[in-house]
CSV table of C-alpha atoms in Angstrom, one decimal:
chain,number,residue,atom,x,y,z
A,1,MET,CA,-4.3,-6.2,2.5
A,2,SER,CA,-3.3,-2.6,3.3
A,3,VAL,CA,-5.8,-1.9,6.1
A,4,LYS,CA,-5.5,1.1,8.4
A,5,ASP,CA,-8.2,2.4,10.9
A,6,GLY,CA,-10.5,-0.2,9.5
A,7,LYS,CA,-10.2,0.9,5.9
A,8,ASP,CA,-8.7,-1.1,3.0
A,9,TYR,CA,-6.5,1.3,0.9
A,10,LEU,CA,-5.5,1.7,-2.6
A,11,TYR,CA,-3.4,4.5,-4.0
A,12,LEU,CA,-3.8,5.9,-7.4
A,13,ILE,CA,-0.5,6.7,-9.3
A,14,TRP,CA,-0.1,9.0,-12.2
A,15,LYS,CA,3.1,9.2,-14.3
A,16,SER,CA,4.1,12.4,-16.0
A,17,GLU,CA,4.7,12.0,-19.7
A,18,ARG,CA,7.2,15.0,-19.4
A,19,THR,CA,9.3,14.1,-16.5
A,20,ARG,CA,8.5,10.3,-16.1
A,21,LYS,CA,8.0,11.0,-12.4
A,22,GLN,CA,5.3,8.9,-10.7
A,23,TYR,CA,3.0,10.7,-8.2
A,24,ILE,CA,0.6,9.4,-5.5
A,25,VAL,CA,-2.4,11.5,-6.8
A,26,GLY,CA,-5.2,9.9,-4.7
A,27,GLN,CA,-6.5,7.1,-2.4
A,28,LEU,CA,-9.4,4.9,-2.8
A,29,THR,CA,-10.7,3.2,0.4
A,30,LYS,CA,-13.2,0.5,1.2
A,31,ASN,CA,-15.0,0.2,4.5
A,32,GLY,CA,-18.7,-0.7,3.9
A,33,GLN,CA,-18.8,2.0,1.3
A,34,TYR,CA,-16.2,3.5,-1.1
A,35,GLU,CA,-14.4,6.8,-0.7
A,36,PHE,CA,-12.0,8.5,-3.2
A,37,ARG,CA,-10.1,11.6,-2.4
A,38,TYR,CA,-7.1,13.3,-3.9
A,39,GLY,CA,-4.0,13.7,-1.8
A,40,GLY,CA,-0.4,12.8,-1.5
A,41,GLU,CA,1.3,14.7,-4.2
A,42,VAL,CA,-1.5,15.7,-6.4
A,43,ARG,CA,-0.8,19.5,-6.4
A,44,SER,CA,2.7,18.8,-7.5
A,45,ALA,CA,1.4,16.4,-10.1
A,46,VAL,CA,-0.9,19.2,-11.4
A,47,ASP,CA,2.2,21.4,-11.8
A,48,ASP,CA,3.7,18.6,-13.9
A,49,GLY,CA,0.6,18.3,-16.1
A,50,PHE,CA,-1.9,16.1,-14.2
A,51,GLN,CA,-5.6,16.9,-14.8
A,52,PRO,CA,-8.3,16.0,-12.2
A,53,LEU,CA,-10.5,13.0,-13.3
A,54,LEU,CA,-13.6,14.1,-15.0
A,55,CYS,CA,-15.9,12.4,-12.5
A,56,PHE,CA,-13.8,14.0,-9.6
A,57,PRO,CA,-13.2,17.6,-10.5
A,58,ASP,CA,-12.6,19.0,-7.0
A,59,LEU,CA,-9.1,18.3,-5.5
A,60,ASP,CA,-10.4,18.9,-2.0
A,61,LYS,CA,-13.7,17.0,-1.9
A,62,VAL,CA,-14.2,13.5,-0.6
A,63,TYR,CA,-16.3,11.4,-3.0
A,64,GLU,CA,-18.5,8.6,-1.6
A,65,SER,CA,-20.4,5.7,-3.1
A,66,ASN,CA,-22.1,2.4,-1.9
A,67,ARG,CA,-20.5,0.9,-5.1
A,68,LEU,CA,-17.1,1.0,-6.6
A,69,PHE,CA,-17.0,4.1,-8.8
A,70,THR,CA,-17.7,3.3,-12.5
A,71,ILE,CA,-14.7,5.3,-13.6
A,72,PHE,CA,-12.6,2.5,-11.9
A,73,THR,CA,-14.8,-0.5,-12.6
A,74,SER,CA,-14.6,0.4,-16.3
A,75,ARG,CA,-10.9,-0.2,-16.1
A,76,LEU,CA,-11.3,-3.8,-15.4
A,77,PRO,CA,-12.2,-6.8,-17.6
A,78,ASP,CA,-16.0,-7.6,-17.9
A,79,ARG,CA,-17.1,-10.3,-15.5
A,80,LYS,CA,-19.0,-11.9,-18.5
A,81,ARG,CA,-15.8,-12.4,-20.7
A,82,LYS,CA,-15.4,-15.9,-21.7
A,83,ASN,CA,-11.9,-16.1,-20.3
A,84,ILE,CA,-12.7,-14.5,-17.0
A,85,ARG,CA,-11.7,-17.5,-15.0
A,86,GLU,CA,-8.2,-17.4,-16.5
A,87,ILE,CA,-8.0,-13.7,-15.4
A,88,LEU,CA,-9.3,-14.5,-11.9
A,89,ASN,CA,-6.8,-17.5,-11.6
A,90,LYS,CA,-3.9,-15.1,-12.8
A,91,TYR,CA,-4.6,-12.9,-9.8
A,92,ASP,CA,-5.2,-15.7,-7.4
A,93,LEU,CA,-9.0,-14.8,-7.0
A,94,ASP,CA,-11.7,-17.4,-6.4
A,95,GLU,CA,-14.4,-15.2,-7.5
A,96,TYR,CA,-15.0,-11.8,-9.2
A,97,ASP,CA,-14.3,-9.0,-6.6
A,98,ASP,CA,-13.8,-5.7,-8.4
A,99,PHE,CA,-11.9,-4.1,-5.5
A,100,MET,CA,-9.6,-7.0,-5.2
A,101,LEU,CA,-9.0,-7.2,-8.9
A,102,LEU,CA,-8.2,-3.5,-8.9
A,103,LYS,CA,-5.8,-4.0,-6.2
A,104,ARG,CA,-4.0,-7.1,-7.8
A,105,SER,CA,-4.1,-6.0,-11.4
A,106,GLY,CA,-3.4,-2.3,-11.0
A,107,ALA,CA,-6.0,-1.6,-13.8
A,108,ARG,CA,-3.5,0.0,-16.2
A,109,LEU,CA,-4.8,1.0,-19.6
A,110,PRO,CA,-2.8,2.0,-22.7
A,111,ILE,CA,-4.8,5.3,-23.0
A,112,ASP,CA,-3.6,7.0,-19.9
A,113,ASN,CA,-0.8,6.9,-17.2
A,114,LEU,CA,-2.8,5.9,-14.2
A,115,GLU,CA,-2.5,2.7,-12.1
A,116,PHE,CA,-3.5,1.4,-8.7
A,117,ILE,CA,-0.9,0.1,-6.2
A,118,ASP,CA,-1.3,-1.7,-2.9
A,119,PRO,CA,0.5,0.7,-0.4
A,120,ILE,CA,2.7,-0.5,2.5
A,121,LEU,CA,1.0,0.9,5.6
A,122,ASP,CA,1.3,-1.8,8.2
A,123,PHE,CA,4.9,-2.4,9.3
A,124,ASP,CA,4.1,-5.2,11.8
A,125,ARG,CA,2.7,-7.8,9.3
A,126,ASN,CA,4.3,-9.9,6.6
A,127,VAL,CA,4.2,-8.1,3.3
A,128,THR,CA,4.5,-9.4,-0.3
A,129,ARG,CA,4.6,-6.9,-3.2
A,130,ILE,CA,5.4,-7.4,-6.9
A,131,PHE,CA,6.3,-4.4,-9.0
A,132,TYR,CA,8.6,-3.2,-11.8
A,133,MET,CA,12.0,-1.9,-10.8
A,134,ALA,CA,12.4,1.7,-11.5
A,135,GLY,CA,15.2,3.5,-13.3
A,136,VAL,CA,16.7,0.4,-14.9
A,137,ARG,CA,17.5,2.0,-18.3
A,138,HIS,CA,20.2,4.2,-16.6
A,139,TYR,CA,22.0,1.2,-15.1
A,140,LEU,CA,21.7,-1.8,-17.2
A,141,GLY,CA,24.0,-0.7,-19.9
A,142,CYS,CA,21.4,-0.7,-22.6
A,143,ASP,CA,20.9,3.0,-23.1
A,144,GLY,CA,17.2,2.3,-23.2
A,145,LYS,CA,17.7,1.1,-26.8
A,146,HIS,CA,19.9,-2.0,-27.0
A,147,CYS,CA,18.4,-4.8,-24.9
A,148,ALA,CA,20.9,-7.4,-26.1
A,149,HIS,CA,23.6,-5.4,-24.5
A,150,ALA,CA,21.9,-5.1,-21.1
A,151,VAL,CA,23.4,-6.7,-17.9
A,152,GLU,CA,22.5,-10.4,-17.7
A,153,ILE,CA,19.7,-10.8,-15.2
A,154,THR,CA,17.4,-13.9,-14.9
A,155,ARG,CA,14.4,-14.9,-13.0
A,156,GLY,CA,15.1,-16.0,-9.6
A,157,ASP,CA,18.3,-13.9,-9.1
A,158,GLU,CA,18.3,-12.3,-5.6
A,159,VAL,CA,18.8,-8.6,-5.4
A,160,PHE,CA,19.5,-6.4,-2.5
A,161,LEU,CA,18.4,-3.2,-1.0
A,162,ARG,CA,20.5,-0.1,-0.1
A,163,ARG,CA,19.2,3.2,1.1
A,164,GLU,CA,20.4,6.4,-0.7
A,165,PRO,CA,19.4,9.2,1.7
A,166,ASP,CA,21.4,11.8,-0.1
A,167,ASN,CA,19.5,11.3,-3.3
A,168,GLN,CA,18.6,14.8,-4.6
A,169,TYR,CA,15.2,13.7,-5.9
A,170,ASP,CA,14.0,11.4,-3.0
A,171,ALA,CA,15.4,11.3,0.5
A,172,ASP,CA,13.7,7.9,0.9
A,173,ALA,CA,15.4,6.5,-2.3
A,174,VAL,CA,16.2,2.9,-2.1
A,175,GLN,CA,18.5,1.1,-4.6
A,176,PHE,CA,18.5,-2.4,-6.0
A,177,LEU,CA,21.9,-4.1,-6.2
A,178,ASP,CA,23.0,-7.4,-7.6
A,179,ALA,CA,25.2,-9.8,-5.7
A,180,SER,CA,28.4,-8.0,-7.0
A,181,GLY,CA,27.2,-4.7,-5.6
A,182,LYS,CA,26.2,-3.3,-9.0
A,183,VAL,CA,23.3,-0.8,-8.9
A,184,LEU,CA,20.4,-2.1,-11.2
A,185,GLY,CA,17.7,0.3,-10.4
A,186,TYR,CA,15.4,1.7,-7.7
A,187,ILE,CA,12.3,0.9,-5.6
A,188,PRO,CA,9.5,2.8,-7.3
A,189,ARG,CA,8.9,6.1,-5.5
A,190,TYR,CA,5.4,5.1,-4.4
A,191,TYR,CA,7.0,2.5,-2.3
A,192,SER,CA,10.2,4.1,-1.1
A,193,LYS,CA,8.9,5.7,1.9
A,194,GLY,CA,7.3,2.5,3.2
A,195,VAL,CA,10.5,0.5,2.3
A,196,THR,CA,12.7,3.0,4.0
A,197,GLU,CA,10.7,2.6,7.2
A,198,LEU,CA,10.9,-1.2,7.0
A,199,LEU,CA,14.8,-0.8,6.6
A,200,LYS,CA,14.9,1.5,9.5
A,201,LEU,CA,13.0,-1.1,11.6
A,202,LYS,CA,15.5,-3.6,10.5
A,203,LYS,CA,12.8,-6.0,9.1
A,204,GLN,CA,13.9,-9.0,7.2
A,205,ILE,CA,13.4,-8.2,3.5
A,206,THR,CA,14.2,-10.5,0.6
A,207,CYS,CA,13.9,-9.5,-3.0
A,208,HIS,CA,14.2,-11.6,-6.1
A,209,ILE,CA,13.8,-11.1,-9.8
A,210,TYR,CA,10.2,-12.2,-10.6
A,211,ASN,CA,10.3,-11.8,-14.4
A,212,VAL,CA,12.6,-10.5,-17.1
A,213,ASP,CA,11.0,-9.4,-20.3
A,214,ARG,CA,13.2,-7.6,-22.8
A,215,ASN,CA,10.4,-7.0,-25.2
A,216,LYS,CA,8.9,-4.6,-22.7
A,217,ASN,CA,9.7,-0.9,-22.8
A,218,CYS,CA,12.6,0.0,-20.5
A,219,ASN,CA,10.3,0.9,-17.6
A,220,GLU,CA,8.9,-2.7,-17.5
A,221,CYS,CA,11.7,-5.1,-18.3
A,222,LEU,CA,12.5,-6.2,-14.8
A,223,LYS,CA,9.7,-7.2,-12.3
A,224,VAL,CA,10.6,-7.8,-8.6
A,225,ILE,CA,9.0,-9.7,-5.8
A,226,MET,CA,9.6,-8.3,-2.3
A,227,GLU,CA,8.8,-10.2,0.8
A,228,VAL,CA,9.0,-8.9,4.3
A,229,MET,CA,8.9,-11.2,7.2
A,230,ASN,CA,8.2,-10.2,10.8
């Protein structure tokens, strides 16, 4: 879990349709009660087209509730669904826990560009994260159209990390390389700062291809599992 100062954190990510850039627009915390506040890059996101959530119109207010906010629980599968046990098993949950389901599923919907991610806040614990590699369409040789022509990558392949501090868009950018040293893509922006800090601390980080799905769109064809050992 991403716990800091006694609170369990989730970050809300928004992706711009215009620039395809991902922004950390808010944080949801749990500690007896739930709190949501905007932060991170929300004002830059607003400049790029983000609109505040209808239930949370004030960018500067801290919203509190004894229950997980309905606007977020509505993104989750109904606990009365016939196949809810299969869904819970998929996310390694023994029982229905809306906050943990939000954390592990991301609660993405096809109607918007929002998702939740489990941030990297504690650099002294073992960490495992599973996520989509960013920017792959620019490096796999497929031009975002011809999946059959893409670089051959299979589940289980080890991939390697390399910082790119002179990146003009993100000073914390971290590349993924294959065994030959070819760039495949990047750590998503919302994890780049945390991963950069782990690399600076010389933590043992191993990354492998978790899934390859050429039927997905180009932003979701390579899923990576990253494990950090202390």
